[in-house]
Short mmCIF file of C-alpha atoms and ligand atoms in Angstrom, two decimals:
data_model
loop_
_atom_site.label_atom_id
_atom_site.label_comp_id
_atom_site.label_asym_id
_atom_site.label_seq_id
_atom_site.Cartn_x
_atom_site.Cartn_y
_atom_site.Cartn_z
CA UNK A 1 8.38 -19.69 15.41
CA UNK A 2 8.55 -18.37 11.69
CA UNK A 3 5.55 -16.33 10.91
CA UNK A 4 5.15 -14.47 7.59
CA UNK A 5 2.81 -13.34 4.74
CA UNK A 6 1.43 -16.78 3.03
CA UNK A 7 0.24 -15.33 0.32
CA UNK A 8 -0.27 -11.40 -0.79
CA UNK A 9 -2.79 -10.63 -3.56
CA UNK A 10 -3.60 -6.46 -5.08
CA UNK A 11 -5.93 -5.27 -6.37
CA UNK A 12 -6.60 -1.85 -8.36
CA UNK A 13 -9.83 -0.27 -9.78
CA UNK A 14 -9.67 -0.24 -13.92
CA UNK A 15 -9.71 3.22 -14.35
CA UNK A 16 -6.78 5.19 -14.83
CA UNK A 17 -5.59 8.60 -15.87
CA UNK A 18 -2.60 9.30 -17.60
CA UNK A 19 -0.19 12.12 -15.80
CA UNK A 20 0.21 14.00 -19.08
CA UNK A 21 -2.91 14.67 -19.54
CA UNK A 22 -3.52 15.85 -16.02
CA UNK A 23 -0.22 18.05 -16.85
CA UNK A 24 -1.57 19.60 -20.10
CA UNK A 25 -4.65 20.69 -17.99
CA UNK A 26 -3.24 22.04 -15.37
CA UNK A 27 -0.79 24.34 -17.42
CA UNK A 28 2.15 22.23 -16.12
CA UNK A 29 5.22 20.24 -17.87
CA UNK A 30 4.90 16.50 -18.04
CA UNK A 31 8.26 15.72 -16.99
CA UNK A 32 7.22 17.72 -13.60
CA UNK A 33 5.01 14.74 -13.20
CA UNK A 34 6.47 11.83 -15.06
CA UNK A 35 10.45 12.61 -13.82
CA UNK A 36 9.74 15.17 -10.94
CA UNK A 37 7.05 13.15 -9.18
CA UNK A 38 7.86 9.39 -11.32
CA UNK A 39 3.93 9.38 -11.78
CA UNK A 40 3.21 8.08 -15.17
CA UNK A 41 -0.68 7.32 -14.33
CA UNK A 42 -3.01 7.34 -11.13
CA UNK A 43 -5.83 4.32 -10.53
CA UNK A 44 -9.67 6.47 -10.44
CA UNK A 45 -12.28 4.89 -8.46
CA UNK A 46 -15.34 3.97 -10.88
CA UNK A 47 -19.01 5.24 -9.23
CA UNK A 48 -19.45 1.29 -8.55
CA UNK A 49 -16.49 1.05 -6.06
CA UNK A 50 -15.67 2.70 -3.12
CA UNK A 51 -12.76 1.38 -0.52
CA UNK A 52 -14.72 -1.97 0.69
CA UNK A 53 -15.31 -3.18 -2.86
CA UNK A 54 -11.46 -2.96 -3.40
CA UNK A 55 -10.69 -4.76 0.00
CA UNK A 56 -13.50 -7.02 -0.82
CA UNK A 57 -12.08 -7.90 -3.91
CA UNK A 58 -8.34 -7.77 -2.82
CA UNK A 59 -9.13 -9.93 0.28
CA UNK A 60 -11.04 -12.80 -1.91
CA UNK A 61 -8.39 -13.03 -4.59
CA UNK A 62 -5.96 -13.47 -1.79
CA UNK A 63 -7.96 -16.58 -0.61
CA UNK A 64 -9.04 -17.93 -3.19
CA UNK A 65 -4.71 -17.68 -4.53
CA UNK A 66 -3.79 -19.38 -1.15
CA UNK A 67 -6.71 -22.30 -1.42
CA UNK A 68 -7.67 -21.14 2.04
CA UNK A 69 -11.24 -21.49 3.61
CA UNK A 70 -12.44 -18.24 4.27
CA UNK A 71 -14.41 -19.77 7.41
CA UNK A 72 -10.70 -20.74 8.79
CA UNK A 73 -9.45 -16.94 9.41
CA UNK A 74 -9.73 -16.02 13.61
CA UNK A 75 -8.49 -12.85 12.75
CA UNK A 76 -9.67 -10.06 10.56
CA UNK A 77 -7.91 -6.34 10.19
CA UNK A 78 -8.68 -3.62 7.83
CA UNK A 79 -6.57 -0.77 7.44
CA UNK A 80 -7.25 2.27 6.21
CA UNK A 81 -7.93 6.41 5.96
CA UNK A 82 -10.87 6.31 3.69
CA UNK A 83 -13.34 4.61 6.48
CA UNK A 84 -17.07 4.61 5.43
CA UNK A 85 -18.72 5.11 9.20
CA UNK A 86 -17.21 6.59 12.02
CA UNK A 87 -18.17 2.89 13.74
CA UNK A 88 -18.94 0.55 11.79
CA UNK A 89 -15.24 -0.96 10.03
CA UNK A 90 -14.77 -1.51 6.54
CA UNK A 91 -13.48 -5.03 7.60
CA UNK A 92 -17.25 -6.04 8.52
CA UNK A 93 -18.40 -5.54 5.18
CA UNK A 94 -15.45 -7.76 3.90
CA UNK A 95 -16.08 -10.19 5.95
CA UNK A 96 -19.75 -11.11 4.85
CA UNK A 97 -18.66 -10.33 1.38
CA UNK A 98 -15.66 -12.71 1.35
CA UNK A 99 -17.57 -15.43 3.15
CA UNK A 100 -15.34 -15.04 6.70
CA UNK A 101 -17.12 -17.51 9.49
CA UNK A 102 -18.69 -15.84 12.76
CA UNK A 103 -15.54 -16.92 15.18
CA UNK A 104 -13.16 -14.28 13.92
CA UNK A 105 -12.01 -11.08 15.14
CA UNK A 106 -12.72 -8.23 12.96
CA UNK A 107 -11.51 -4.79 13.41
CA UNK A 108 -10.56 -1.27 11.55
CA UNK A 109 -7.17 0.42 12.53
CA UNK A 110 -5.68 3.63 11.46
CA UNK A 111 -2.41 5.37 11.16
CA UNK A 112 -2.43 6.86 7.84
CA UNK A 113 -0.21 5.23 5.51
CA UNK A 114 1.24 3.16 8.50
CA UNK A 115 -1.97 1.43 9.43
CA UNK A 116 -1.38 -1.24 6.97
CA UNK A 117 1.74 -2.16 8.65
CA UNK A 118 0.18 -1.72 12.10
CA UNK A 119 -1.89 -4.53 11.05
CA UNK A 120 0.38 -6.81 9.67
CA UNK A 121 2.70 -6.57 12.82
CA UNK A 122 -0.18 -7.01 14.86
CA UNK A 123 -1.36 -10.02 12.89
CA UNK A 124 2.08 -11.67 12.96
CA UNK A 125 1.82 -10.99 17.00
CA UNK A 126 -1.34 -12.48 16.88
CA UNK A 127 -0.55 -15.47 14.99
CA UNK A 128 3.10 -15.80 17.16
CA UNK A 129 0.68 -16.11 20.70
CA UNK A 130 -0.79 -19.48 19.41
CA UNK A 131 1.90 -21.48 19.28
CA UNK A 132 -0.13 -24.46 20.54
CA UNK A 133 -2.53 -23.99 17.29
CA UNK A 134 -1.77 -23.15 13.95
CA UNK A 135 -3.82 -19.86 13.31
CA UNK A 136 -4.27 -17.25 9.94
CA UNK A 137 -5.01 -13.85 9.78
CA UNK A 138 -5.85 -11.88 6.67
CA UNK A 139 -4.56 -8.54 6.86
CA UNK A 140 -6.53 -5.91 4.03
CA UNK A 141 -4.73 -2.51 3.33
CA UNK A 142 -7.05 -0.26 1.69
CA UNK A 143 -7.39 3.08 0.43
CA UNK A 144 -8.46 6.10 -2.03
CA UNK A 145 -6.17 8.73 -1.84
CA UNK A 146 -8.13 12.22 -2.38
CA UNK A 147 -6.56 15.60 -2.97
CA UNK A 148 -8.46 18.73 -3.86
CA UNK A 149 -8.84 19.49 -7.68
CA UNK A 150 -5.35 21.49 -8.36
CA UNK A 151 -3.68 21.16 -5.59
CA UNK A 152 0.08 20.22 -5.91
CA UNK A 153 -1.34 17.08 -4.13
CA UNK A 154 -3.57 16.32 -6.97
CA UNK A 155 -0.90 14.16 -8.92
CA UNK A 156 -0.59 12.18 -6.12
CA UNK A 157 -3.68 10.13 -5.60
CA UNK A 158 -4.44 6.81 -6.45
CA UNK A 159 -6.65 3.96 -5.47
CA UNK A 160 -6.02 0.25 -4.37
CA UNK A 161 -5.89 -2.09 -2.16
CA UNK A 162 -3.15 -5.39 -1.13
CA UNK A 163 -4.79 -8.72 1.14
CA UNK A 164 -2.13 -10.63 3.10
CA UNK A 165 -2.74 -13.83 4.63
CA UNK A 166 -0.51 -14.62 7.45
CA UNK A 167 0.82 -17.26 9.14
CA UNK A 168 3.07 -19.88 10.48
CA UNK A 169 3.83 -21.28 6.76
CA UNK A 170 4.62 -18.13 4.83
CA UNK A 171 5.72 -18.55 0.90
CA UNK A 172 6.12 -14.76 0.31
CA UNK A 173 7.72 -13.11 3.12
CA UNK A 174 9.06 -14.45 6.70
CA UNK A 175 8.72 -11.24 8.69
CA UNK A 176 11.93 -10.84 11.42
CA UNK A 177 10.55 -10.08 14.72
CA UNK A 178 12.84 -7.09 15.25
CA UNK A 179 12.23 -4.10 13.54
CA UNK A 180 12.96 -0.39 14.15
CA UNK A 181 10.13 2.42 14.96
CA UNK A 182 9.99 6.49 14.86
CA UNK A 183 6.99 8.23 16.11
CA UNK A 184 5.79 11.69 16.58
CA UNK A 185 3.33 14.16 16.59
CA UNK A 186 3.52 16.06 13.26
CA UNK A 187 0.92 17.83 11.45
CA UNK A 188 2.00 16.95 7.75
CA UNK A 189 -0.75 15.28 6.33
CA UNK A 190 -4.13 14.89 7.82
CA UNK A 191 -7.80 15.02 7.13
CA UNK A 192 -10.53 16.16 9.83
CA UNK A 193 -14.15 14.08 9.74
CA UNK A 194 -15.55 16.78 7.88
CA UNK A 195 -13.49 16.35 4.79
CA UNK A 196 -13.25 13.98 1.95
CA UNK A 197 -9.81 15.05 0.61
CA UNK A 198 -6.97 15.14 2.31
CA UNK A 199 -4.69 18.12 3.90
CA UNK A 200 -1.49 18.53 3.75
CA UNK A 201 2.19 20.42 4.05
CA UNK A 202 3.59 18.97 1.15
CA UNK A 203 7.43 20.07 1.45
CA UNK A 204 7.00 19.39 5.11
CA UNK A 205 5.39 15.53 5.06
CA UNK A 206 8.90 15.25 3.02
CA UNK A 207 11.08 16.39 5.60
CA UNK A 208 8.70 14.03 8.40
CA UNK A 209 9.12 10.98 5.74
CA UNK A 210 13.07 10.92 6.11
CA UNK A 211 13.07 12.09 9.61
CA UNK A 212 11.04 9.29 10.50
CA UNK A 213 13.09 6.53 8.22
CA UNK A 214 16.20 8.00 9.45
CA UNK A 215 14.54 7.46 13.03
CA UNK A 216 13.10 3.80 12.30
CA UNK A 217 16.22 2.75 10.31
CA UNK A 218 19.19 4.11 13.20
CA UNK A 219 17.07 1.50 15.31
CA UNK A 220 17.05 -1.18 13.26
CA UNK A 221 20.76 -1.27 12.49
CA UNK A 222 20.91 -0.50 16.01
CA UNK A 223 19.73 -4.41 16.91
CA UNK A 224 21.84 -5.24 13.85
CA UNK A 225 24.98 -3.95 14.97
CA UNK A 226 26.89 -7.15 16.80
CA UNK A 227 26.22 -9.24 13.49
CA UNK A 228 27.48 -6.55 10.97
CA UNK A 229 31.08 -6.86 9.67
CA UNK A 230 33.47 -3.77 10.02
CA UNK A 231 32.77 -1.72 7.09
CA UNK A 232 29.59 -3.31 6.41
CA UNK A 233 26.60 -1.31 6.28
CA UNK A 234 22.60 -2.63 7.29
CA UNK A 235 22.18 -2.26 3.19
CA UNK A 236 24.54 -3.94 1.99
CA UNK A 237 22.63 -7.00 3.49
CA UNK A 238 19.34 -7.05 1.34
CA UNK A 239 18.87 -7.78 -2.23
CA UNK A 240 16.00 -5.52 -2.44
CA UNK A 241 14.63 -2.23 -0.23
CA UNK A 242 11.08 -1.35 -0.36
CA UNK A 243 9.89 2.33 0.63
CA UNK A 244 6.55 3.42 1.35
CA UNK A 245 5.76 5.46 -1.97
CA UNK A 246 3.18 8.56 -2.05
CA UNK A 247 5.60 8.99 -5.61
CA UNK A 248 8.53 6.92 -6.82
CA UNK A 249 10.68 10.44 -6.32
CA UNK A 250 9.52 9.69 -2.83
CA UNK A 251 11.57 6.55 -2.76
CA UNK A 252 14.54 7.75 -4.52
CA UNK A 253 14.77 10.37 -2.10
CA UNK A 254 14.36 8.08 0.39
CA UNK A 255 16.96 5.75 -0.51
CA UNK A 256 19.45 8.33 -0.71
CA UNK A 257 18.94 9.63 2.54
CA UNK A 258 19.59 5.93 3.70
CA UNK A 259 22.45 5.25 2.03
CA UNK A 260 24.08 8.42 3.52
CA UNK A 261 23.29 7.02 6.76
CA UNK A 262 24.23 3.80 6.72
CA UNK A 263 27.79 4.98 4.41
CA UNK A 264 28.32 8.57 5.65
CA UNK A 265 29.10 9.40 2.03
CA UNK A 266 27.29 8.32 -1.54
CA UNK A 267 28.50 9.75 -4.85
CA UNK A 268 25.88 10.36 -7.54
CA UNK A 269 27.35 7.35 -9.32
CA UNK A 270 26.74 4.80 -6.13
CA UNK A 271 23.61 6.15 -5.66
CA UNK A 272 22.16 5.69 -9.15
CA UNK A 273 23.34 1.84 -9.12
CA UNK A 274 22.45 1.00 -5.55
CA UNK A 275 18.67 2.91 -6.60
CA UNK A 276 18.32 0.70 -10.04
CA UNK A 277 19.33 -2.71 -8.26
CA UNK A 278 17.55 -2.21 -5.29
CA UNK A 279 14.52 0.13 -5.18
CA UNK A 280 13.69 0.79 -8.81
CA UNK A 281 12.27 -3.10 -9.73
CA UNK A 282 9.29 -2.44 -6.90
CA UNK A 283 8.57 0.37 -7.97
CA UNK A 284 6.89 0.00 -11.51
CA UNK A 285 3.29 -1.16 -9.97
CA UNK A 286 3.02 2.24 -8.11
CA UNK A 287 4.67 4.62 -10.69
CA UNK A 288 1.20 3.45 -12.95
CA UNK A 289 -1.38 2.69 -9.92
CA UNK A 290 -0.17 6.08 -7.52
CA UNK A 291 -0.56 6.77 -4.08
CA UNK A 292 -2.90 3.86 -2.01
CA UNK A 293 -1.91 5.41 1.20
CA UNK A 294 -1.95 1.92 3.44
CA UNK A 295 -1.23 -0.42 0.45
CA UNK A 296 1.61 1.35 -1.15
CA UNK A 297 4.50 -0.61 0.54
CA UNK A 298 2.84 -3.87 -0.08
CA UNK A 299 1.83 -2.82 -3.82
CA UNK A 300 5.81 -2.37 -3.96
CA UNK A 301 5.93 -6.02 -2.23
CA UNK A 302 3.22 -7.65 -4.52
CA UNK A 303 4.82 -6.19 -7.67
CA UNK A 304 8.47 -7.88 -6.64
CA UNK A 305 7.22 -11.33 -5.63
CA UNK A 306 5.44 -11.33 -8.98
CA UNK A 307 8.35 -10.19 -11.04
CA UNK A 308 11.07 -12.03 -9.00
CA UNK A 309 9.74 -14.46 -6.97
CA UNK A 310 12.29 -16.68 -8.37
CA UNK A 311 15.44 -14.96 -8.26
CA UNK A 312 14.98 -13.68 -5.03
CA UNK A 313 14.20 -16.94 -2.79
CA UNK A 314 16.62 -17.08 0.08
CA UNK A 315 17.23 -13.50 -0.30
CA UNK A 316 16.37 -10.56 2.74
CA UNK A 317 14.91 -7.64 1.72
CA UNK A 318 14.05 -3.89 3.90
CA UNK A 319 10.89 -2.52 3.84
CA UNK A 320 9.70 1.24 5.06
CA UNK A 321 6.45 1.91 6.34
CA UNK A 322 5.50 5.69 7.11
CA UNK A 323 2.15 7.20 8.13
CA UNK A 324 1.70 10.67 8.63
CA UNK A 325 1.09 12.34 11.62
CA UNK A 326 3.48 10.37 12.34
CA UNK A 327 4.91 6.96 12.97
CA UNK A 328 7.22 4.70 10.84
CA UNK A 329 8.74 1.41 10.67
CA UNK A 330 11.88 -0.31 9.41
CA UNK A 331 11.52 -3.73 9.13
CA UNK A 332 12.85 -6.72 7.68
CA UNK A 333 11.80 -9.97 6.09
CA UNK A 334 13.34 -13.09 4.03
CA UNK A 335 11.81 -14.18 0.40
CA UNK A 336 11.19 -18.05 1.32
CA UNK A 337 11.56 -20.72 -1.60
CA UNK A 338 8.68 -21.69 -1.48
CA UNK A 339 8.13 -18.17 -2.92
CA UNK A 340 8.83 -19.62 -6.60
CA UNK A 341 5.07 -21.43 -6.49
CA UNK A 342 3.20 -18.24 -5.33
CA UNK A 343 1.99 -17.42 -8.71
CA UNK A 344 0.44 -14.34 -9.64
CA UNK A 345 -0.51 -11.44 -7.16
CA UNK A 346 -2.70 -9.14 -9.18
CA UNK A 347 -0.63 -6.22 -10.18
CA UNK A 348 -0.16 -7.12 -13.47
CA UNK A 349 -3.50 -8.82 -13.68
CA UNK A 350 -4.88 -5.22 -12.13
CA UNK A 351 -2.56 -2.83 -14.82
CA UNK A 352 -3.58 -5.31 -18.15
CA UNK A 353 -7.51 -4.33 -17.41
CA UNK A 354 -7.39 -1.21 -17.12
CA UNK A 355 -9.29 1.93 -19.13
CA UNK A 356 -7.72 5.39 -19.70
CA UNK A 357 -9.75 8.11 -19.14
CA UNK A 358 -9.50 11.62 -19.55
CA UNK A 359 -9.40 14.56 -17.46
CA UNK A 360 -13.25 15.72 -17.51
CA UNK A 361 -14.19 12.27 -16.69
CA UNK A 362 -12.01 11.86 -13.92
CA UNK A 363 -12.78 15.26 -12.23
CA UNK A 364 -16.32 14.24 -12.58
CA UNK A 365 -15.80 10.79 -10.71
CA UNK A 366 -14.10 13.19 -8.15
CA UNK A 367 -16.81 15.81 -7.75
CA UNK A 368 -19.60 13.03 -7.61
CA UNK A 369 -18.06 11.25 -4.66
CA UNK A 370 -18.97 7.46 -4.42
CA UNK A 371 -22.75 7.21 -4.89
CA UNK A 372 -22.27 3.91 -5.97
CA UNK A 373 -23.97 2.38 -9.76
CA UNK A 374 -24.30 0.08 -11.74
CA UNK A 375 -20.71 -2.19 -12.83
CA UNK A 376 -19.51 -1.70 -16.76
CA UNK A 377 -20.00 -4.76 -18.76
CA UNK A 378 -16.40 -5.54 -18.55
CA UNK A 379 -15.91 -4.42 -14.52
CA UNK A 380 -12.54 -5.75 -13.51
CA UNK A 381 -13.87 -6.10 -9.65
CA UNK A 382 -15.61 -9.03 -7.73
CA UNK A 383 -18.22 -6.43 -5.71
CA UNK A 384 -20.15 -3.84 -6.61
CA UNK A 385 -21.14 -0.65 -4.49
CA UNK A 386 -24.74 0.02 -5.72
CA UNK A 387 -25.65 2.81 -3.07
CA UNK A 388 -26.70 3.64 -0.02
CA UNK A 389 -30.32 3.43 0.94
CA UNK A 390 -31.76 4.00 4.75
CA UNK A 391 -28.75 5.14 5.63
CA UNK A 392 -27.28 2.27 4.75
CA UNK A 393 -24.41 0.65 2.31
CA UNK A 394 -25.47 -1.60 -0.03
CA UNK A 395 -22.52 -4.14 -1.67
CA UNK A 396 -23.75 -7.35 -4.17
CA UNK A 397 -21.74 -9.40 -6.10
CA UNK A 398 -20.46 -8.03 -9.65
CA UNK A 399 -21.65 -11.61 -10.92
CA UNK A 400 -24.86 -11.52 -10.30
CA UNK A 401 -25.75 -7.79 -11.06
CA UNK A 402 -24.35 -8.05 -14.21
CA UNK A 403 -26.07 -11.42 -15.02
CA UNK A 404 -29.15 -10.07 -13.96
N1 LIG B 1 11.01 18.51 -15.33
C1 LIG B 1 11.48 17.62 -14.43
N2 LIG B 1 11.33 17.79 -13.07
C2 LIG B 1 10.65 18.89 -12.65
C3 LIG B 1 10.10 19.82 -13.55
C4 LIG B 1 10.31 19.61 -14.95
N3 LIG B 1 9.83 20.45 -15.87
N4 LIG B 1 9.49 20.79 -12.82
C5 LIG B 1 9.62 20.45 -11.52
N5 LIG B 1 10.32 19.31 -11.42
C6 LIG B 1 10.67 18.55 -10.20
C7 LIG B 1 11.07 19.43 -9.01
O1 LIG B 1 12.44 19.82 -9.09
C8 LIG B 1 10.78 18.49 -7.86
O2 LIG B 1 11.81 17.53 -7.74
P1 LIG B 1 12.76 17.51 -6.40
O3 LIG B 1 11.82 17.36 -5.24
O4 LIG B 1 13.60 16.31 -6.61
O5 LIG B 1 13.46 18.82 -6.42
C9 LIG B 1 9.55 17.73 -8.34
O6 LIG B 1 9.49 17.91 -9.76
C10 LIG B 1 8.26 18.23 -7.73
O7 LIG B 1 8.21 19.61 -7.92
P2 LIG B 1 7.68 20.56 -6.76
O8 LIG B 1 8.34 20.21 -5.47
O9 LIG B 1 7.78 21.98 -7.24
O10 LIG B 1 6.16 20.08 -6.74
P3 LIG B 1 4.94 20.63 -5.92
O11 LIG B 1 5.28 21.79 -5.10
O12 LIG B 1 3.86 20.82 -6.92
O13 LIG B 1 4.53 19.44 -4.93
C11 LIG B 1 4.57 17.57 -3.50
C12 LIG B 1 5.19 18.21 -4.74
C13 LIG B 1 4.89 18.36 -2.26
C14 LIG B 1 5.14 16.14 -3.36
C15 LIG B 1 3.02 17.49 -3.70
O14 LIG B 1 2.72 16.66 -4.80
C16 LIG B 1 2.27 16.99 -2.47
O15 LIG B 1 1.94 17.75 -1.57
N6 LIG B 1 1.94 15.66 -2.45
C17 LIG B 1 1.21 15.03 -1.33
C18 LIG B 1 2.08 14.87 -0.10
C19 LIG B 1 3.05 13.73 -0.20
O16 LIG B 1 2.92 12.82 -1.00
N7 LIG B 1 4.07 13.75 0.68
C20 LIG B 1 5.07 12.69 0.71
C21 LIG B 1 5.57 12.42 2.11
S1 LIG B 1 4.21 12.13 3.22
C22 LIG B 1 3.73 10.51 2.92
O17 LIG B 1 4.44 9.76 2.34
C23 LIG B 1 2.37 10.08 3.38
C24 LIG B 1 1.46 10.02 2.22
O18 LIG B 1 1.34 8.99 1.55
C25 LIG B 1 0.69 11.21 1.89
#
């Protein structure tokens, strides 16, 4: 049975600051940021949005794209690291807010940056075990990626989130049932209850990222193997690889570690062409959105299919998921033709709304935490988080606050 992502939709808060101006202020070159890192600007959460509002929003679009019923999904799964209760799952507030009927199955899960993945895999499980009735699942990756103020992680964060609705008809990605995995327990990047931002062994979770690919991809080529030609590496097989990217360096570095792998040898030269036809196109949503933790890889995904939808129907691409802590996936997946009438999936929409702001306003938004307000007359988002009250959250529609 094929069973892929139907449609894919991302979403991004409007704010944004520039990396040069986070440079200037912290005393450090641009090009650390802009070259070193790839960064050129990182998505800031707005007081009025917290990590439901942007799966909220991601999750409706997503519908809304496909022409689904919301009342017609049995299967409902958040993922993220930026939870809002230690019990109660972001997914339950997306589900009243998106209009989701009362026979579905709505859950939270959590590997760091891997959870997204988790979810999708466990979807496409899900929707594989009803043969006998054609199911959907919508599939949220969301996230706010928090550093402290001046740590080298700071450059890093980000905010976003990507809905996937899947099923038996996709038109944006079949997903192959084999894949390759890597886990282990690593302390590179983590953050205990207590703690809004994030910790984290920078130089280490580097090393764990292309331990963990090398792991995931040996295994994949490893089920490969009897259909590869002599000679012929895994890579040479997809038009496009996608990498899980905290930074676009991230991905470079990535890609070359692969390429050594799968050729024993790359010269600067090979690399450098095999990066710009094959990595560097998905990148150019996250180099100016940043780090979104669960929904980076399918940021990377969104920002393809809307770019090259076209050109790439018929045409497999690899994908790397990696969550810290850790576990990792390689898997693989075919661009369908129906791809060609998915129309747009928000990145562009997301990155042509968006405000600059500067450094004292975003270290503000930072320090004040989501207390939740009131929506800017021009609020890019579908929900609003006004605050919480009796220990409670409270979401509304951006519509009607603003109209009232
Ligand atoms: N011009 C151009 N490049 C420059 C430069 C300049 N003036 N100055 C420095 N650079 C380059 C450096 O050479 C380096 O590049 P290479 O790695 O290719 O050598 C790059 O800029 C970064 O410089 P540093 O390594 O000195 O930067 P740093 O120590 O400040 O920290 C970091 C970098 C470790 C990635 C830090 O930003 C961090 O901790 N980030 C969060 C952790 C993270 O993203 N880890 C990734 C793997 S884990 C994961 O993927 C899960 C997840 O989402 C968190």
């Amino acid at each position: 049975m094929s069973v892929g992502i139907d449609q894919i939709y991302a979403y991004a808060p409007q704010l944004a600051l520039p990396l040069p101006a986070l440079a200037a202020a912290r005393g450090v070159a641009p090009e650390k940021l802009t070259l070193g890192l790839g960064v050129e600007a990182m998505a800031v959460t707005p007081a009025c949005e917290d990590v439901v509002t942007l799966a909220a929003t991601a999750a409706g679009r997503c519908l809304r794209a496909a022409g689904v019923d919301p009342r017609s999904i049995g299967l409902l799964v958040v993922a993220t690291e930026t939870g809002v209760d230690h019990a109660k799952p972001v997914g339950i507030f997306v589900h009243e807010l998106v209009g989701v009927g009362p026979q579905c199955r709505v859950y939270e899960v959590k590997h760091a940056c891997y959870g997204g993945t988790a979810a999708l895999m466990t979807a496409a499980d899900w929707v594989r075990a009803n043969r006998a009735q054609a199911r959907r699942a919508l599939v949220v990756a969301a996230d706010v990626a928090r550093y402290a103020i001046g740590s080298p992680g700071e450059p890093t964060q980000g905010a976003g989130a990507v809905a996937m609705l899947v099923g038996p008809t996709p038109r944006a990605l079949f997903l192959a049932e084999e894949s390759g995995v890597h886990a282990a327990n690593v302390y590179d990047f983590w953050r205990p209850l207590d703690r809004r931002e994030a910790l984290v062994d920078g130089k280490f979770s580097i090393e764990c990222y292309l331990d963990a690919l090398a792991g995931a991809f040996r295994s994949c080529r490893a089920l490969e193997r009897p259909v590869l030609e002599d000679g012929e590496g895994l890579l040479d097989r997809f038009a496009r690889v996608l990498y899980h990217t905290p930074f676009p360096k991230m991905a470079a570095k990535a890609h070359r570690r692969l390429l050594e792998l799968d050729r024993r040898s790359v010269t600067d030269a090979e690399f450098e062409a095999s990066y710009r036809e094959l990595v560097a196109p998905g990148l150019t949503g996250v180099a100016r959105i940043g780090n979104t933790y669960t929904a980076s890889l399918y940021i990377c995904l969104a920002t393809l299919l809307e770019n090259e939808a076209r050109a790439l129907a018929g045409r497999r691409i690899g994908l790397f998921s990696y969550g810290s802590g850790c576990c990792a996936e390689f898997f693989t997946g075919t661009i369908p033709a129906g791809a060609a009438t998915l129309g747009p999936t928000g990145v562009r929409d997301a990155l042509t709304r968006r405000r600059l702001v500067d450094v004292p306003t975003y270290e503000r938004l930072l320090r004040d935490g989501e207390r939740g307000g009131e929506p800017p007359a021009d609020f890019s988002g579908d929900f609003v988080f006004q605050g919480i009250r009796n220990d409670r959250r409270i979401y509304a529609r951006a519509r009607e606050v603003l109209a009232a």
